[in-house]
PDB file of N, CA and C in Angstrom:
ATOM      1  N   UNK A   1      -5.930 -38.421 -15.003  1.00 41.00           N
ATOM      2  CA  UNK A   1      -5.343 -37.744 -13.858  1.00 41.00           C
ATOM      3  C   UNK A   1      -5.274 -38.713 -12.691  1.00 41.00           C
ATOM      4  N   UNK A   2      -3.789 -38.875 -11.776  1.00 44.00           N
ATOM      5  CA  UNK A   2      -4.106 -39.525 -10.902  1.00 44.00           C
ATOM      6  C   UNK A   2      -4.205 -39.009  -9.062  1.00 44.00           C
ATOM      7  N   UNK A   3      -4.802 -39.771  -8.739  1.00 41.00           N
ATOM      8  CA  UNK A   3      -4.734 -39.125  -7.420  1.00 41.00           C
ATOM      9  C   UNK A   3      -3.339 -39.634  -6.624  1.00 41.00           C
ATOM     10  N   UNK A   4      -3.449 -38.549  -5.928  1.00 47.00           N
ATOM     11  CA  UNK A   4      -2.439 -39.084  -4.644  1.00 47.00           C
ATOM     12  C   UNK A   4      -3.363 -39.617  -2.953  1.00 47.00           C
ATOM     13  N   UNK A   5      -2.751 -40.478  -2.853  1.00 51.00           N
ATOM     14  CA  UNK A   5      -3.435 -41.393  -1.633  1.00 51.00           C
ATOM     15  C   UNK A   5      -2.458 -41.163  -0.611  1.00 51.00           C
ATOM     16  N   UNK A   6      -2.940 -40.593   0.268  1.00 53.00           N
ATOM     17  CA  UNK A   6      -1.610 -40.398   1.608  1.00 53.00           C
ATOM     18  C   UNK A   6      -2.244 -39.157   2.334  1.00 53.00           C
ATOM     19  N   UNK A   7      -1.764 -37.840   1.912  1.00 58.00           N
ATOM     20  CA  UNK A   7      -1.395 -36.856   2.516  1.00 58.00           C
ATOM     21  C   UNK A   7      -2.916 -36.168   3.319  1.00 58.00           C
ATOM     22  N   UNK A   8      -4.053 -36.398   2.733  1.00 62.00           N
ATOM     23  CA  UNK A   8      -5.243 -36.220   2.900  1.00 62.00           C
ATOM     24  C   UNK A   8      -5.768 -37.511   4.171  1.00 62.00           C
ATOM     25  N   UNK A   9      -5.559 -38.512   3.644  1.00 64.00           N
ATOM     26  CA  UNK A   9      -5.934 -39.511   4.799  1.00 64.00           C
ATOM     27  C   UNK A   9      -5.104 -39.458   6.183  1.00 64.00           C
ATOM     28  N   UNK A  10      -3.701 -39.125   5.654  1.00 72.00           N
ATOM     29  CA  UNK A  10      -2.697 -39.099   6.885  1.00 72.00           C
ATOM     30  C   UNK A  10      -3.364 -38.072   7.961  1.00 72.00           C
ATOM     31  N   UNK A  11      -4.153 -37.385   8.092  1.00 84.00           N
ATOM     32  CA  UNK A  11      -4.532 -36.503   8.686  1.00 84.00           C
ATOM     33  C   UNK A  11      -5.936 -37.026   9.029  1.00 84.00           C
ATOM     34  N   UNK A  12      -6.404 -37.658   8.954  1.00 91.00           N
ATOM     35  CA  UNK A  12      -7.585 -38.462   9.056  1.00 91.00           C
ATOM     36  C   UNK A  12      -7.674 -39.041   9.884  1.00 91.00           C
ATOM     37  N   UNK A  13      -8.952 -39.275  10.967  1.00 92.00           N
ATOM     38  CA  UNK A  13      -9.263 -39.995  12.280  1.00 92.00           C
ATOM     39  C   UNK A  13      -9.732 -41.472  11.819  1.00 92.00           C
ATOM     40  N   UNK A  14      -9.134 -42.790  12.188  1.00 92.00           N
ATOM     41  CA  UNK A  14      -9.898 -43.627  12.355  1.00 92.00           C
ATOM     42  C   UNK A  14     -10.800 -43.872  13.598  1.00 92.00           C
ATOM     43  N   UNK A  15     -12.039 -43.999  13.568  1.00 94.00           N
ATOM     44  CA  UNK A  15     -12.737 -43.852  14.908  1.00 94.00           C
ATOM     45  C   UNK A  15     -12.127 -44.511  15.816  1.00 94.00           C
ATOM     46  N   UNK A  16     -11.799 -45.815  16.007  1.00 96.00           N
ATOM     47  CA  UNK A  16     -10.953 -46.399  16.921  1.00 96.00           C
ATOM     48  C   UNK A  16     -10.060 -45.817  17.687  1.00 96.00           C
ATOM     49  N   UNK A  17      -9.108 -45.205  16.666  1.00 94.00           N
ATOM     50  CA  UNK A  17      -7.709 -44.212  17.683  1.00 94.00           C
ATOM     51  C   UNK A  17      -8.569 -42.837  18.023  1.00 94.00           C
ATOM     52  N   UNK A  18      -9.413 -42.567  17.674  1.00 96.00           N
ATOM     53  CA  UNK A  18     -10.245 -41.132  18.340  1.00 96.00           C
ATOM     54  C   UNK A  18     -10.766 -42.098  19.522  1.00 96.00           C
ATOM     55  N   UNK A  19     -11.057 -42.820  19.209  1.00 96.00           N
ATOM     56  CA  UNK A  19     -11.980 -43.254  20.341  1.00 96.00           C
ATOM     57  C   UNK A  19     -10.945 -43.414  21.748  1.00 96.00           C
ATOM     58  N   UNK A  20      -9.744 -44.065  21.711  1.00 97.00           N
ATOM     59  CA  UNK A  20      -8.584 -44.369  22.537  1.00 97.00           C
ATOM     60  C   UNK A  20      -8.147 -42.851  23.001  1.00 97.00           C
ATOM     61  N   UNK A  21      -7.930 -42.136  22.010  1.00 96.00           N
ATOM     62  CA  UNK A  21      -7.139 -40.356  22.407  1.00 96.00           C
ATOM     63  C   UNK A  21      -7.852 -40.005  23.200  1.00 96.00           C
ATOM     64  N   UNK A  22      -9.038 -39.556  22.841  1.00 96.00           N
ATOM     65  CA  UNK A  22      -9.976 -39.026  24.010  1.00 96.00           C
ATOM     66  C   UNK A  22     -11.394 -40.028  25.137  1.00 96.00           C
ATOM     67  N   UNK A  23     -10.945 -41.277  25.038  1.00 95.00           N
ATOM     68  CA  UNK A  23     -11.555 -42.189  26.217  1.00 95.00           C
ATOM     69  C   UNK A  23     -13.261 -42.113  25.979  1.00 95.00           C
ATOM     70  N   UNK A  24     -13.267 -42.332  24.355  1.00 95.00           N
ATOM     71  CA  UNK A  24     -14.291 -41.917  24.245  1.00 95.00           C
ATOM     72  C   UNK A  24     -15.230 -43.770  23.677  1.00 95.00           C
ATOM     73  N   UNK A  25     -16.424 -43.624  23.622  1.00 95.00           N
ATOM     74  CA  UNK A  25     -17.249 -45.646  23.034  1.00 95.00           C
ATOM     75  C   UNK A  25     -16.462 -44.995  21.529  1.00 95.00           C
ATOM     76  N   UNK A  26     -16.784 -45.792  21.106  1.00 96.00           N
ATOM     77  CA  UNK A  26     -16.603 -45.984  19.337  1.00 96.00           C
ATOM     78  C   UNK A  26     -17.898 -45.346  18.957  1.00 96.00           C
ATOM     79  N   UNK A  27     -18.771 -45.625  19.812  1.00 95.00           N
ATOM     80  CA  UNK A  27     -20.242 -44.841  19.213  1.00 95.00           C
ATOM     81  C   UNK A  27     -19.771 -43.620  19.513  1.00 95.00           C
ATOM     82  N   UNK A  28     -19.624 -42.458  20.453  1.00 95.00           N
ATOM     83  CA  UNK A  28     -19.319 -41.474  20.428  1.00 95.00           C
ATOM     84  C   UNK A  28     -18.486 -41.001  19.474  1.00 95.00           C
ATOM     85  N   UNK A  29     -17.358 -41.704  19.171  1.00 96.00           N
ATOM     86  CA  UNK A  29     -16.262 -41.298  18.479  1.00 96.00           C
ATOM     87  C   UNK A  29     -16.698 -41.002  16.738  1.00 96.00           C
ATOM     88  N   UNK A  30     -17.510 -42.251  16.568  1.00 96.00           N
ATOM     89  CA  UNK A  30     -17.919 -42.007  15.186  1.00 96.00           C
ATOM     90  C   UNK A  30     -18.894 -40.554  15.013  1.00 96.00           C
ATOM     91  N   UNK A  31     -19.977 -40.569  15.978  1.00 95.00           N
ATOM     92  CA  UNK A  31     -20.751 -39.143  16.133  1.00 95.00           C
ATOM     93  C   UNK A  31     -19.896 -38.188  15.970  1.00 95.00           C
ATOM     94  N   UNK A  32     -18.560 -37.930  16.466  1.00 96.00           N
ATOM     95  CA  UNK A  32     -18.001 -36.768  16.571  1.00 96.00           C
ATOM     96  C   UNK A  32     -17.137 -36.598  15.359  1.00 96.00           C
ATOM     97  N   UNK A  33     -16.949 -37.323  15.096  1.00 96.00           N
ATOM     98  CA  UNK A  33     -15.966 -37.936  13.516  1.00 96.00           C
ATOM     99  C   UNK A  33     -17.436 -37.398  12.188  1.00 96.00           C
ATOM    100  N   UNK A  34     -18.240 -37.770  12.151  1.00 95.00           N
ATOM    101  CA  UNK A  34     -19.798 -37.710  11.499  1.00 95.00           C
ATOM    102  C   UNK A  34     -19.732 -36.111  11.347  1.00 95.00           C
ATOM    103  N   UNK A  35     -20.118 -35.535  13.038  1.00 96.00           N
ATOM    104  CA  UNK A  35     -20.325 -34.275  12.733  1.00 96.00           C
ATOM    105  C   UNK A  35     -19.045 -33.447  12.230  1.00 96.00           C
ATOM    106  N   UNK A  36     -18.074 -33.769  12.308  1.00 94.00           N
ATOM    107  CA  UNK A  36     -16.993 -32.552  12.124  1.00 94.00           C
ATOM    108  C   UNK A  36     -15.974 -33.089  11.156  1.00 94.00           C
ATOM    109  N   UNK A  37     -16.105 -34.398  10.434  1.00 90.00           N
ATOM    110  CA  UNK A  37     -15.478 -35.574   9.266  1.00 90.00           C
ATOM    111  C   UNK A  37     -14.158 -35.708   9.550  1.00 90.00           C
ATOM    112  N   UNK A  38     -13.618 -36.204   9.244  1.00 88.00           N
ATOM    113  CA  UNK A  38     -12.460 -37.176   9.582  1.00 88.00           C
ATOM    114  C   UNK A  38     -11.316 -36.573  10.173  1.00 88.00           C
ATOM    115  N   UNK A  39     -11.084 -35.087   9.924  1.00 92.00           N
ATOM    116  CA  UNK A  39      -9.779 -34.191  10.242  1.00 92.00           C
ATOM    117  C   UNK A  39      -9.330 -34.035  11.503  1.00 92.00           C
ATOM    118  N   UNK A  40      -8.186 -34.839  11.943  1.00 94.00           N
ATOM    119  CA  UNK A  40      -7.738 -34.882  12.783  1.00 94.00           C
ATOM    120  C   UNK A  40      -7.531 -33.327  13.816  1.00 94.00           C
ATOM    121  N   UNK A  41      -7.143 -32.565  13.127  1.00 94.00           N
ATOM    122  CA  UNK A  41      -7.656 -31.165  13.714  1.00 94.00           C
ATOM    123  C   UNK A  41      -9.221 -30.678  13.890  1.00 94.00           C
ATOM    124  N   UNK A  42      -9.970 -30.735  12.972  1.00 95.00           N
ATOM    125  CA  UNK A  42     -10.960 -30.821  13.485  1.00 95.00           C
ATOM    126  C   UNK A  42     -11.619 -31.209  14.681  1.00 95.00           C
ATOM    127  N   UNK A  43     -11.437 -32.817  14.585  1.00 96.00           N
ATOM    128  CA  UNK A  43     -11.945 -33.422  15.849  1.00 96.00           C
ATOM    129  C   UNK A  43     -11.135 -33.470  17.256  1.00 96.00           C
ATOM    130  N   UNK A  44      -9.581 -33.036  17.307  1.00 97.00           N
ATOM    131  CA  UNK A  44      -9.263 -32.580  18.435  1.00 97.00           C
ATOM    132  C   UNK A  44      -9.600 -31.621  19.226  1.00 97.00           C
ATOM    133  N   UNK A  45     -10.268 -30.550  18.478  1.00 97.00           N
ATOM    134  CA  UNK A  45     -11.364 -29.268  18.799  1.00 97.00           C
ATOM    135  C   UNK A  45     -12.309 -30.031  19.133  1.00 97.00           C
ATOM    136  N   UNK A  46     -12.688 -30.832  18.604  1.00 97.00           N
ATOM    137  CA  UNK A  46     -14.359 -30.862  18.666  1.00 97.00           C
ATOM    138  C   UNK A  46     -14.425 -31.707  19.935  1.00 97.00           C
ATOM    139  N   UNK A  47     -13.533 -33.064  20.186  1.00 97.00           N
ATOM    140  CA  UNK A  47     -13.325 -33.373  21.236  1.00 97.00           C
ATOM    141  C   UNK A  47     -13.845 -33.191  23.168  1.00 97.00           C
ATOM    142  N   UNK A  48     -12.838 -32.180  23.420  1.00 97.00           N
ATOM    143  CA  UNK A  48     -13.241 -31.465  24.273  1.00 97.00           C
ATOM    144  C   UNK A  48     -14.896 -30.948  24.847  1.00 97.00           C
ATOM    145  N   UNK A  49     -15.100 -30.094  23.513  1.00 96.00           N
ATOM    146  CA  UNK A  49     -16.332 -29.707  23.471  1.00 96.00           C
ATOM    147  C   UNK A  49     -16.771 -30.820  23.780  1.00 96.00           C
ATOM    148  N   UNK A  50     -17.410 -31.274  23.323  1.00 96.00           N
ATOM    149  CA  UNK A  50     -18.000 -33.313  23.150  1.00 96.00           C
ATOM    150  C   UNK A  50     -18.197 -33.490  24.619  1.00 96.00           C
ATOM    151  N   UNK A  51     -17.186 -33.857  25.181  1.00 95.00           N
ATOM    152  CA  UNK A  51     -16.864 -34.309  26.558  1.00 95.00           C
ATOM    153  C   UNK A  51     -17.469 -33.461  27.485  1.00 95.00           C
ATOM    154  N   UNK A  52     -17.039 -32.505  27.342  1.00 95.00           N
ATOM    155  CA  UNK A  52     -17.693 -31.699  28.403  1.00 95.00           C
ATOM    156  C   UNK A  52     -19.033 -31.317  28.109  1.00 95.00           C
ATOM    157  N   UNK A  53     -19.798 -31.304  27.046  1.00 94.00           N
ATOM    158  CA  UNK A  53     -21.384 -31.389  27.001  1.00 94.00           C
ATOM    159  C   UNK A  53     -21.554 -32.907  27.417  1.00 94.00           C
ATOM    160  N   UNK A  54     -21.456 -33.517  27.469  1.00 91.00           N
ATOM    161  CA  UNK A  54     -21.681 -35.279  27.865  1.00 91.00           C
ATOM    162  C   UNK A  54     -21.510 -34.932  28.981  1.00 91.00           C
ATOM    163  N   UNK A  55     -20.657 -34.514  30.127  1.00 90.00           N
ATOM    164  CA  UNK A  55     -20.430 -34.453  31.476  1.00 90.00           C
ATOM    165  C   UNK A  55     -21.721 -33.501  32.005  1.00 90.00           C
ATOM    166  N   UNK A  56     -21.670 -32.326  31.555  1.00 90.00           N
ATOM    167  CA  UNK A  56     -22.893 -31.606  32.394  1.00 90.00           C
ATOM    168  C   UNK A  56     -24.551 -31.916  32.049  1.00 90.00           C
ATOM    169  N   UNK A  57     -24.613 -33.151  30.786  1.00 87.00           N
ATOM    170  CA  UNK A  57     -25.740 -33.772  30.152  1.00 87.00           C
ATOM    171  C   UNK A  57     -25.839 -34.907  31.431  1.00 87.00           C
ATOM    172  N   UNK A  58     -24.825 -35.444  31.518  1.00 83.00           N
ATOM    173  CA  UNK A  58     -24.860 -36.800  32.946  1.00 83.00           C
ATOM    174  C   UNK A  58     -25.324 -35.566  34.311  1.00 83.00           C
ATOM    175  N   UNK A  59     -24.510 -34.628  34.297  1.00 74.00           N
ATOM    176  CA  UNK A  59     -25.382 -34.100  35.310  1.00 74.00           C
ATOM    177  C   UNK A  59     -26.467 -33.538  35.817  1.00 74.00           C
ATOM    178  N   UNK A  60     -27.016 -33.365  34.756  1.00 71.00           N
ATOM    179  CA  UNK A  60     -28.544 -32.708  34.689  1.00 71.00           C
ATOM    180  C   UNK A  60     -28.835 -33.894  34.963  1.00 71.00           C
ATOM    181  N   UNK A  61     -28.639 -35.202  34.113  1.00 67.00           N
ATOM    182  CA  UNK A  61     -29.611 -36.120  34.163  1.00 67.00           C
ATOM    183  C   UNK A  61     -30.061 -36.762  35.840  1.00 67.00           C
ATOM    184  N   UNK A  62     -28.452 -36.756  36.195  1.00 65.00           N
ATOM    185  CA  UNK A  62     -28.515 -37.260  37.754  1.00 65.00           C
ATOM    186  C   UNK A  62     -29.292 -36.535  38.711  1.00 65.00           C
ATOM    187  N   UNK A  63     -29.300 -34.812  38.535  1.00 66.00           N
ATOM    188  CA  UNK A  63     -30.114 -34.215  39.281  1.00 66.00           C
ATOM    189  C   UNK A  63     -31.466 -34.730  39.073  1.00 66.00           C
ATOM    190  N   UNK A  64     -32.044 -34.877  38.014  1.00 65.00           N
ATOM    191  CA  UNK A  64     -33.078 -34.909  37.463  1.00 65.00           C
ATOM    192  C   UNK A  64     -33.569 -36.173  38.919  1.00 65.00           C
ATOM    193  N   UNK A  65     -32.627 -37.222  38.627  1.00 62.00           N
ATOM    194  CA  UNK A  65     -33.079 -38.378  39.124  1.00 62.00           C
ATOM    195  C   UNK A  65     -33.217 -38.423  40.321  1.00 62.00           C
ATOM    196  N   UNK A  66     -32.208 -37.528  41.241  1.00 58.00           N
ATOM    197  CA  UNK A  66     -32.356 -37.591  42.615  1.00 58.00           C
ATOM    198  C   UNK A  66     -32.013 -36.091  42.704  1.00 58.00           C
ATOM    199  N   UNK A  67     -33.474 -35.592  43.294  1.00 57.00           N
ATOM    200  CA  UNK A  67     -33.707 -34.300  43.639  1.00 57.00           C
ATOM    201  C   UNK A  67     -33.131 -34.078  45.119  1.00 57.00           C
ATOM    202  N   UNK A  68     -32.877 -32.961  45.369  1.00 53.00           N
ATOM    203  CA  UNK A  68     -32.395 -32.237  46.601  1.00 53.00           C
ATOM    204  C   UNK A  68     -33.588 -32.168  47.679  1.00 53.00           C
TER     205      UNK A  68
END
C-alpha cells in the first residue's frame, strides 16, 4: 500500500512560519506546535490563546516586581 505525501503535511505548521504568523521565538512556536501538533488550524486557535496567556503572565510578573 502506498502512501500519499502532500495533502496531510500541506496543512501542517513548520515552526518557523508559525513562529513569523504570530510574532512568536521558535521556542514558543514549537511549544504550541508540541501541544496542539502540527495542524495548521489547530494552532491558529491555539495561537491567540498562547499570546494572550504570555501577556497577562508578563503582567503578573511585572506587578510582582514592582509593587504599588
Amino acid at each position: 500500500m502506498k502512501m500519499k505525501m502532500g495533502s496531510k503535511w500541506d496543512q501542517a505548521y513548520d515552526s518557523a512560519e508559525f513562529a513569523q504568523k504570530y510574532g512568536l521565538t521558535l521556542s514558543q512556536a514549537k511549544t504550541v506546535i508540541r501541544a496542539n501538533g502540527p495542524s495548521k488550524k489547530q494552532c491558529d486557535i491555539a495561537a491567540p490563546i498562547f499570546l494572550k496567556a504570555a501577556r497577562q503572565f508578563g503582567q503578573r510578573r511585572s506587578e510582582r516586581n514592582f509593587p504599588h
